[in-house]
PDB file of C-alpha atoms in Angstrom:
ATOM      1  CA  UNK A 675      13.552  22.086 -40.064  1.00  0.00           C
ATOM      2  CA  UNK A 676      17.196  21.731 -40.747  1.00  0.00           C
ATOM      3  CA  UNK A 677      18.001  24.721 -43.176  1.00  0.00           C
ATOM      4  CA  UNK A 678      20.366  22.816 -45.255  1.00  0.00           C
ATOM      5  CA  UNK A 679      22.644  24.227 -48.136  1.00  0.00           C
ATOM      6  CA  UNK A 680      20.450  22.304 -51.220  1.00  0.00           C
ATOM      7  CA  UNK A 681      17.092  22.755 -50.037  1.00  0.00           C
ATOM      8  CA  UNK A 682      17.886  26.146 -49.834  1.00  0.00           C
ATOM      9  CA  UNK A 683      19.774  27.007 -52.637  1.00  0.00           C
ATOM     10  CA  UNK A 684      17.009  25.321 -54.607  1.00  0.00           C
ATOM     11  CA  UNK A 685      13.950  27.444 -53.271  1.00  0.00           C
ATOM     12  CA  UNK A 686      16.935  30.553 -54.419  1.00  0.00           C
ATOM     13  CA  UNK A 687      16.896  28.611 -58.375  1.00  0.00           C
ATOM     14  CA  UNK A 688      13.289  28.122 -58.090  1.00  0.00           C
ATOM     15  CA  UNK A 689      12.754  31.867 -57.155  1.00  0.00           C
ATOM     16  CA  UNK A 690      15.217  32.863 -60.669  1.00  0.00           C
ATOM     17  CA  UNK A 691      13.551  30.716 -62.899  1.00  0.00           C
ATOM     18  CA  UNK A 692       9.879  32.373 -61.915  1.00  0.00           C
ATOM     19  CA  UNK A 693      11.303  36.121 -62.163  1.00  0.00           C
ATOM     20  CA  UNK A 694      12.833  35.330 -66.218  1.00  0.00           C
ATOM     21  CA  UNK A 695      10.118  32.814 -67.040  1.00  0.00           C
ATOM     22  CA  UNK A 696       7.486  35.320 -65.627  1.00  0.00           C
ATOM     23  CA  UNK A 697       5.562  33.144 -63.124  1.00  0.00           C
ATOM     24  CA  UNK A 698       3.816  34.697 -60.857  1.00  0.00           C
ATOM     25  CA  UNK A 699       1.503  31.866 -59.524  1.00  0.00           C
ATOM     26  CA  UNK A 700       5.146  30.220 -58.747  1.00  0.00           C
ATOM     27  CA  UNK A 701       6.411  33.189 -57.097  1.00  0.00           C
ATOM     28  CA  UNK A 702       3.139  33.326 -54.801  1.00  0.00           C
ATOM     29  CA  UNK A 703       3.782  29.646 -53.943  1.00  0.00           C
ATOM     30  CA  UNK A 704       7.644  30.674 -53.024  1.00  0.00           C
ATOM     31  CA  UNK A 705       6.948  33.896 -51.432  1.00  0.00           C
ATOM     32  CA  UNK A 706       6.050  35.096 -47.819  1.00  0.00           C
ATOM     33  CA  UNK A 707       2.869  36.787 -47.102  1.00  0.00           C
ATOM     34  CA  UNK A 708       4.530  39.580 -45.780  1.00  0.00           C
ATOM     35  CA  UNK A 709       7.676  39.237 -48.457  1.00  0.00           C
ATOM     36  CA  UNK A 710       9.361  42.322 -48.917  1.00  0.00           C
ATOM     37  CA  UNK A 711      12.588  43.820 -51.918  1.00  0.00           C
ATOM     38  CA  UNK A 712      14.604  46.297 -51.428  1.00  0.00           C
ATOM     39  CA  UNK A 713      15.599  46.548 -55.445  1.00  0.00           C
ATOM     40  CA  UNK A 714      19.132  46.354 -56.739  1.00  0.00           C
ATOM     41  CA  UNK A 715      18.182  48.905 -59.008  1.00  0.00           C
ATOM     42  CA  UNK A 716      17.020  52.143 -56.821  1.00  0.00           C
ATOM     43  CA  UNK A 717      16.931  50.628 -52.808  1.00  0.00           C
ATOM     44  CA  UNK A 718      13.226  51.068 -53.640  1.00  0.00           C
ATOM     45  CA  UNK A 719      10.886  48.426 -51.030  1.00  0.00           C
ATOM     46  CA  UNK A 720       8.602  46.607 -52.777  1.00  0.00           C
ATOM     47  CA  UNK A 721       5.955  44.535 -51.595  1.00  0.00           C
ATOM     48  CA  UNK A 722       4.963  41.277 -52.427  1.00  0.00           C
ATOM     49  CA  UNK A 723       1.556  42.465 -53.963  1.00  0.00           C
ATOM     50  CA  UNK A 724       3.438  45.166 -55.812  1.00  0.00           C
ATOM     51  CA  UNK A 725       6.496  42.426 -57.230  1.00  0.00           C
ATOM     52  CA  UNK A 726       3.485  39.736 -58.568  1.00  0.00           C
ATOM     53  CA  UNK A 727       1.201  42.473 -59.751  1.00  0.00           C
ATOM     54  CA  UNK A 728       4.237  43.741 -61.860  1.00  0.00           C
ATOM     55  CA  UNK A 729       4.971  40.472 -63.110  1.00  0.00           C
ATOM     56  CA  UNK A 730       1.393  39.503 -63.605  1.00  0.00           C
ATOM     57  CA  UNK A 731       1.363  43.056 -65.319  1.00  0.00           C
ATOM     58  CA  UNK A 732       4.246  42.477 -67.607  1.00  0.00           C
ATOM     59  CA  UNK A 733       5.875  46.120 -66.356  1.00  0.00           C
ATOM     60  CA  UNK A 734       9.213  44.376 -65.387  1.00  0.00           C
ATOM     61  CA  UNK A 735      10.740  41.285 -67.240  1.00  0.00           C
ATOM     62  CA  UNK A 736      13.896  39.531 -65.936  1.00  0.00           C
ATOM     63  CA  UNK A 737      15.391  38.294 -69.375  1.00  0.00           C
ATOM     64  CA  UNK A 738      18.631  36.941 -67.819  1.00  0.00           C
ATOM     65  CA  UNK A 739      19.104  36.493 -64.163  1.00  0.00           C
ATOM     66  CA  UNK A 740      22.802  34.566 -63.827  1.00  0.00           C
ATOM     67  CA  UNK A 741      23.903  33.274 -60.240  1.00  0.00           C
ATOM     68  CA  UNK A 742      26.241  31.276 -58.503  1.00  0.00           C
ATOM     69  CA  UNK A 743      25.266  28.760 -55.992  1.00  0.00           C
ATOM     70  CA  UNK A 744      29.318  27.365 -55.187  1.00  0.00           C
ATOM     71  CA  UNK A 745      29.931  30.977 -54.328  1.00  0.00           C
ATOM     72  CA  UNK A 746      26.617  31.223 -52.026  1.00  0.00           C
ATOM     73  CA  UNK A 747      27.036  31.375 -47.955  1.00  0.00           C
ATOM     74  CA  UNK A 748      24.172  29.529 -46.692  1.00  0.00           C
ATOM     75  CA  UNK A 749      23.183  29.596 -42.758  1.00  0.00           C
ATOM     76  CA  UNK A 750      20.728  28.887 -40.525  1.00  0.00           C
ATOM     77  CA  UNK A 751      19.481  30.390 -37.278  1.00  0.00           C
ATOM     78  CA  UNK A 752      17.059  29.322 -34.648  1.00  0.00           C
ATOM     79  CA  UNK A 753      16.689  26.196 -32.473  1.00  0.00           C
ATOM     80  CA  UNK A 754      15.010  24.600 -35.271  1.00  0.00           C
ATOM     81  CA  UNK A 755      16.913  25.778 -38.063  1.00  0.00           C
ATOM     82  CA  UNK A 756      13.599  27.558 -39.265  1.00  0.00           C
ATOM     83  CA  UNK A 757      15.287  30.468 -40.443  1.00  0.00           C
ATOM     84  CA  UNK A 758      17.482  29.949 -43.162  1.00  0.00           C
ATOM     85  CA  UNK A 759      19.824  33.004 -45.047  1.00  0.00           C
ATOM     86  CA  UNK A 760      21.884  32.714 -48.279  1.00  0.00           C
ATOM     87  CA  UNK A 761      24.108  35.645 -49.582  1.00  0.00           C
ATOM     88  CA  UNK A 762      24.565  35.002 -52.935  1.00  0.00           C
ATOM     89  CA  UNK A 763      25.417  36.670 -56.284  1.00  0.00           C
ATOM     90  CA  UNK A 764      23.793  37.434 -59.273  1.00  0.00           C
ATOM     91  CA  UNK A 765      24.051  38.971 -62.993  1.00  0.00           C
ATOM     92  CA  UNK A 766      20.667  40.691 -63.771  1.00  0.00           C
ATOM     93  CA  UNK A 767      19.213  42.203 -66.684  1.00  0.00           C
ATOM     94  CA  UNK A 768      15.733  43.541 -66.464  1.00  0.00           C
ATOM     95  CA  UNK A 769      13.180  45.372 -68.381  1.00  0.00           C
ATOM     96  CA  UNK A 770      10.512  48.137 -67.321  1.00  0.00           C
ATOM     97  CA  UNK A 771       7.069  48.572 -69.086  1.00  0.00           C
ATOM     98  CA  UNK A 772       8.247  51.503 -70.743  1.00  0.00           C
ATOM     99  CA  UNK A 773      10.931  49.947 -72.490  1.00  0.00           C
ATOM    100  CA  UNK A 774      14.177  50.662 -70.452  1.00  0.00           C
ATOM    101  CA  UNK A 775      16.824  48.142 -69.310  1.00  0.00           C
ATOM    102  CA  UNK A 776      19.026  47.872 -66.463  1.00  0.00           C
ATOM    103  CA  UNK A 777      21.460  45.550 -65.698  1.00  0.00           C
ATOM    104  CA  UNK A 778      23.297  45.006 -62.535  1.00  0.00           C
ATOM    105  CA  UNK A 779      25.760  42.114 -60.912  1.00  0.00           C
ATOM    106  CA  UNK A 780      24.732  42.196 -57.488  1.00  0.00           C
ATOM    107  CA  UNK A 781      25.448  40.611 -53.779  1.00  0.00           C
ATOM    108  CA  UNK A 782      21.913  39.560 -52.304  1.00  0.00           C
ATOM    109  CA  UNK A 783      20.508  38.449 -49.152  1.00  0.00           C
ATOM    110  CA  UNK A 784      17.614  36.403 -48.858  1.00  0.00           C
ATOM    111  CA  UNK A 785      15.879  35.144 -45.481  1.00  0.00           C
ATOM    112  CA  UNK A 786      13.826  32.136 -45.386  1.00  0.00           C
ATOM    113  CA  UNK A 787      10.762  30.753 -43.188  1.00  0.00           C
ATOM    114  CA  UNK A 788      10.047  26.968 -43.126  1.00  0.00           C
ATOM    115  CA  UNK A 789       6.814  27.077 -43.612  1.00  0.00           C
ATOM    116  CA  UNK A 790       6.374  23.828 -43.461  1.00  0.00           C
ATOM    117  CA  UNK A 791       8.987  20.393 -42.618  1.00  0.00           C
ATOM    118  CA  UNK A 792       9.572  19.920 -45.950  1.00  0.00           C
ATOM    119  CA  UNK A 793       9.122  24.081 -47.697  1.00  0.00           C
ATOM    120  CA  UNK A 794      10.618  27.305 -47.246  1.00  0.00           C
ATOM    121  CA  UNK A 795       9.325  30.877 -48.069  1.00  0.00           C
ATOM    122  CA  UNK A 796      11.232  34.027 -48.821  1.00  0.00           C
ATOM    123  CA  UNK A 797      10.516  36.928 -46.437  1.00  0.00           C
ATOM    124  CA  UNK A 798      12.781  39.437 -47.637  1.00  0.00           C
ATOM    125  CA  UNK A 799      15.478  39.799 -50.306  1.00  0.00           C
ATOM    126  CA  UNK A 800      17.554  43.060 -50.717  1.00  0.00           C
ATOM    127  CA  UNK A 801      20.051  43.318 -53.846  1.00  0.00           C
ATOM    128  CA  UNK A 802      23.043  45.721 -53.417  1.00  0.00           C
ATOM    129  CA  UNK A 803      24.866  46.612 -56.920  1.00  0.00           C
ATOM    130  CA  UNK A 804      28.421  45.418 -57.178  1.00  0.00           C
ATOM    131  CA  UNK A 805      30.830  46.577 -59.856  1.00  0.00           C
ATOM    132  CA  UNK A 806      32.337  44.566 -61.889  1.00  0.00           C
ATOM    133  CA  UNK A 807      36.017  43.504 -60.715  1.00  0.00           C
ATOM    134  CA  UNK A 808      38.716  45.719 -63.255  1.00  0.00           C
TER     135      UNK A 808
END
């Protein structure tokens, strides 16, 4: 599977749009079995059963997530292109169960499987904080 730029950057929008429109039978569709997070917010790794449980769960909410695809780095690795990564960035807001918010701009990395010719899956996707420029 080639691991082109728009396939890829799509399964990345597709990803988004389930964490703010809280849709977790999407996210279990775009997700790895073995999918892991290392969050943005604390460098806490959370599990795929742990991320769709909370979303299921309503005890995180992704309001806003803003990103920028033209400012993405997209490559692929392996003889068949089967492993795709994108470095991207983002402007998050999120909300826990209890009530509090966070927001962060971040730099991510996300690595992707084809799963199939035509699919992808996200195995792991760690968020570091950036500041905002002064």
């Amino acid at each position: 599977m080639s691991a082109d730029r728009p396939s890829l950057l799509d399964h990345d929008r597709r990803f988004f749009e389930a964490l703010t429109a809280a849709e977790p039978e999407v996210l279990d569709d775009l997700l790895a079995d073995d999918f892991v997070l290392v969050s943005v917010e604390d460098g806490a790794v959370v599990s795929r059963d742990v991320l769709l449980d909370a979303i299921t769960a309503g005890a995180v909410r992704f309001p806003a997530i803003e990103t920028f695809p033209e400012e993405a780095i997209v490559r692929h690795l392996g003889d068949a292109g089967d492993v795709g990564i994108v470095v991207g960035r983002t402007g998050m807001n999120f909300t826990h169960s209890d009530g509090t918010t966070f927001s962060a701009g971040s730099r991510y990395t996300h690595v992707y499987i084809a799963a199939s010719p035509t699919a992808w899956r996200l195995v792991s996707a760690q968020g570091t904080p950036v500041k905002a420029p002064a």
